PDB file of C-alpha atoms in Angstrom:
ATOM      1  CA  UNK B 503     -58.041-103.706 105.777  1.00  0.00           C
ATOM      2  CA  UNK B 504     -59.078-103.547 102.129  1.00  0.00           C
ATOM      3  CA  UNK B 505     -62.666-103.042 101.008  1.00  0.00           C
ATOM      4  CA  UNK B 506     -62.682-106.567  99.630  1.00  0.00           C
ATOM      5  CA  UNK B 507     -61.583-107.993 102.987  1.00  0.00           C
ATOM      6  CA  UNK B 508     -64.263-106.008 104.827  1.00  0.00           C
ATOM      7  CA  UNK B 509     -66.893-107.265 102.394  1.00  0.00           C
ATOM      8  CA  UNK B 510     -65.717-110.885 102.765  1.00  0.00           C
ATOM      9  CA  UNK B 511     -65.763-110.582 106.555  1.00  0.00           C
ATOM     10  CA  UNK B 512     -69.272-109.083 106.533  1.00  0.00           C
ATOM     11  CA  UNK B 513     -70.548-111.765 104.112  1.00  0.00           C
ATOM     12  CA  UNK B 514     -69.210-114.482 106.408  1.00  0.00           C
ATOM     13  CA  UNK B 515     -70.834-112.883 109.454  1.00  0.00           C
ATOM     14  CA  UNK B 516     -74.152-112.372 107.657  1.00  0.00           C
ATOM     15  CA  UNK B 517     -74.196-116.034 106.601  1.00  0.00           C
ATOM     16  CA  UNK B 518     -74.200-117.047 110.279  1.00  0.00           C
ATOM     17  CA  UNK B 519     -77.424-115.091 110.836  1.00  0.00           C
ATOM     18  CA  UNK B 520     -79.696-117.635 109.238  1.00  0.00           C
ATOM     19  CA  UNK B 521     -83.279-118.759 109.427  1.00  0.00           C
ATOM     20  CA  UNK B 522     -86.541-117.104 108.473  1.00  0.00           C
ATOM     21  CA  UNK B 523     -87.306-114.054 110.555  1.00  0.00           C
ATOM     22  CA  UNK B 524     -83.703-113.729 111.693  1.00  0.00           C
ATOM     23  CA  UNK B 525     -83.158-110.365 113.321  1.00  0.00           C
ATOM     24  CA  UNK B 526     -80.412-108.465 115.089  1.00  0.00           C
ATOM     25  CA  UNK B 527     -79.429-104.884 115.715  1.00  0.00           C
ATOM     26  CA  UNK B 528     -76.043-103.733 114.510  1.00  0.00           C
ATOM     27  CA  UNK B 529     -74.571-100.372 115.425  1.00  0.00           C
ATOM     28  CA  UNK B 530     -71.830 -99.766 112.899  1.00  0.00           C
ATOM     29  CA  UNK B 531     -69.843 -97.257 110.896  1.00  0.00           C
ATOM     30  CA  UNK B 532     -71.144 -96.441 107.399  1.00  0.00           C
ATOM     31  CA  UNK B 533     -68.410 -98.591 105.788  1.00  0.00           C
ATOM     32  CA  UNK B 534     -69.862-101.684 107.497  1.00  0.00           C
ATOM     33  CA  UNK B 535     -73.425-100.750 106.582  1.00  0.00           C
ATOM     34  CA  UNK B 536     -72.371-100.373 102.938  1.00  0.00           C
ATOM     35  CA  UNK B 537     -70.664-103.769 103.105  1.00  0.00           C
ATOM     36  CA  UNK B 538     -73.807-105.359 104.571  1.00  0.00           C
ATOM     37  CA  UNK B 539     -75.977-103.906 101.804  1.00  0.00           C
ATOM     38  CA  UNK B 540     -73.504-105.022  99.142  1.00  0.00           C
ATOM     39  CA  UNK B 541     -73.424-108.513 100.638  1.00  0.00           C
ATOM     40  CA  UNK B 542     -77.221-108.706 100.497  1.00  0.00           C
ATOM     41  CA  UNK B 543     -77.356-107.388  96.928  1.00  0.00           C
ATOM     42  CA  UNK B 544     -74.477-109.574  95.737  1.00  0.00           C
ATOM     43  CA  UNK B 545     -72.348-106.599  94.766  1.00  0.00           C
ATOM     44  CA  UNK B 546     -68.603-106.290  94.782  1.00  0.00           C
ATOM     45  CA  UNK B 547     -66.346-103.976  96.743  1.00  0.00           C
ATOM     46  CA  UNK B 548     -65.942-101.737  93.684  1.00  0.00           C
ATOM     47  CA  UNK B 549     -69.634-100.791  94.026  1.00  0.00           C
ATOM     48  CA  UNK B 550     -69.170 -99.319  97.512  1.00  0.00           C
ATOM     49  CA  UNK B 551     -68.790 -95.798  96.113  1.00  0.00           C
ATOM     50  CA  UNK B 552     -72.346 -96.023  94.699  1.00  0.00           C
ATOM     51  CA  UNK B 553     -73.915 -96.310  98.170  1.00  0.00           C
ATOM     52  CA  UNK B 554     -74.333 -93.223 100.320  1.00  0.00           C
ATOM     53  CA  UNK B 555     -74.942 -94.037 103.983  1.00  0.00           C
ATOM     54  CA  UNK B 556     -75.437 -91.060 106.250  1.00  0.00           C
ATOM     55  CA  UNK B 557     -74.078 -91.177 109.801  1.00  0.00           C
ATOM     56  CA  UNK B 558     -76.746 -91.815 112.438  1.00  0.00           C
ATOM     57  CA  UNK B 559     -79.137 -93.364 109.942  1.00  0.00           C
ATOM     58  CA  UNK B 560     -81.053 -96.623 109.964  1.00  0.00           C
ATOM     59  CA  UNK B 561     -80.790 -99.414 107.418  1.00  0.00           C
ATOM     60  CA  UNK B 562     -83.092-102.418 107.727  1.00  0.00           C
ATOM     61  CA  UNK B 563     -82.218-105.837 106.334  1.00  0.00           C
ATOM     62  CA  UNK B 564     -84.729-108.676 106.594  1.00  0.00           C
ATOM     63  CA  UNK B 565     -84.402-112.381 105.963  1.00  0.00           C
ATOM     64  CA  UNK B 566     -87.100-114.555 104.492  1.00  0.00           C
ATOM     65  CA  UNK B 567     -85.620-117.095 102.101  1.00  0.00           C
ATOM     66  CA  UNK B 568     -82.710-114.770 101.476  1.00  0.00           C
ATOM     67  CA  UNK B 569     -81.554-111.455 102.902  1.00  0.00           C
ATOM     68  CA  UNK B 570     -83.229-108.348 101.475  1.00  0.00           C
ATOM     69  CA  UNK B 571     -82.792-104.605 101.887  1.00  0.00           C
ATOM     70  CA  UNK B 572     -86.022-103.178 103.310  1.00  0.00           C
ATOM     71  CA  UNK B 573     -84.818 -99.642 104.064  1.00  0.00           C
ATOM     72  CA  UNK B 574     -81.529 -97.858 103.672  1.00  0.00           C
ATOM     73  CA  UNK B 575     -80.244 -94.605 105.120  1.00  0.00           C
ATOM     74  CA  UNK B 576     -83.435 -93.610 106.903  1.00  0.00           C
ATOM     75  CA  UNK B 577     -82.859 -90.729 109.338  1.00  0.00           C
ATOM     76  CA  UNK B 578     -83.195 -91.554 113.003  1.00  0.00           C
ATOM     77  CA  UNK B 579     -85.959 -89.685 114.785  1.00  0.00           C
ATOM     78  CA  UNK B 580     -86.299 -88.912 118.467  1.00  0.00           C
ATOM     79  CA  UNK B 581     -87.390 -91.780 120.713  1.00  0.00           C
ATOM     80  CA  UNK B 582     -86.232 -94.619 118.457  1.00  0.00           C
TER      81      UNK B 582
END
């Protein structure tokens, strides 16, 4: 699957998570996390190389009127 296809698929999925205060937990490979962040920021697949997502890290997206990146690549700590 091409990067563009992954990004399109993630954008479509993210669009179904609507409404203020929408929340969900996604456990995913870094490629999907990068695609989610790009979808929120309105970036293209060619920008994927500019995002560094460490394995076993936490990225937080929040929705108010639109999706926003609150945190990206935060290390997981014990007990969370």
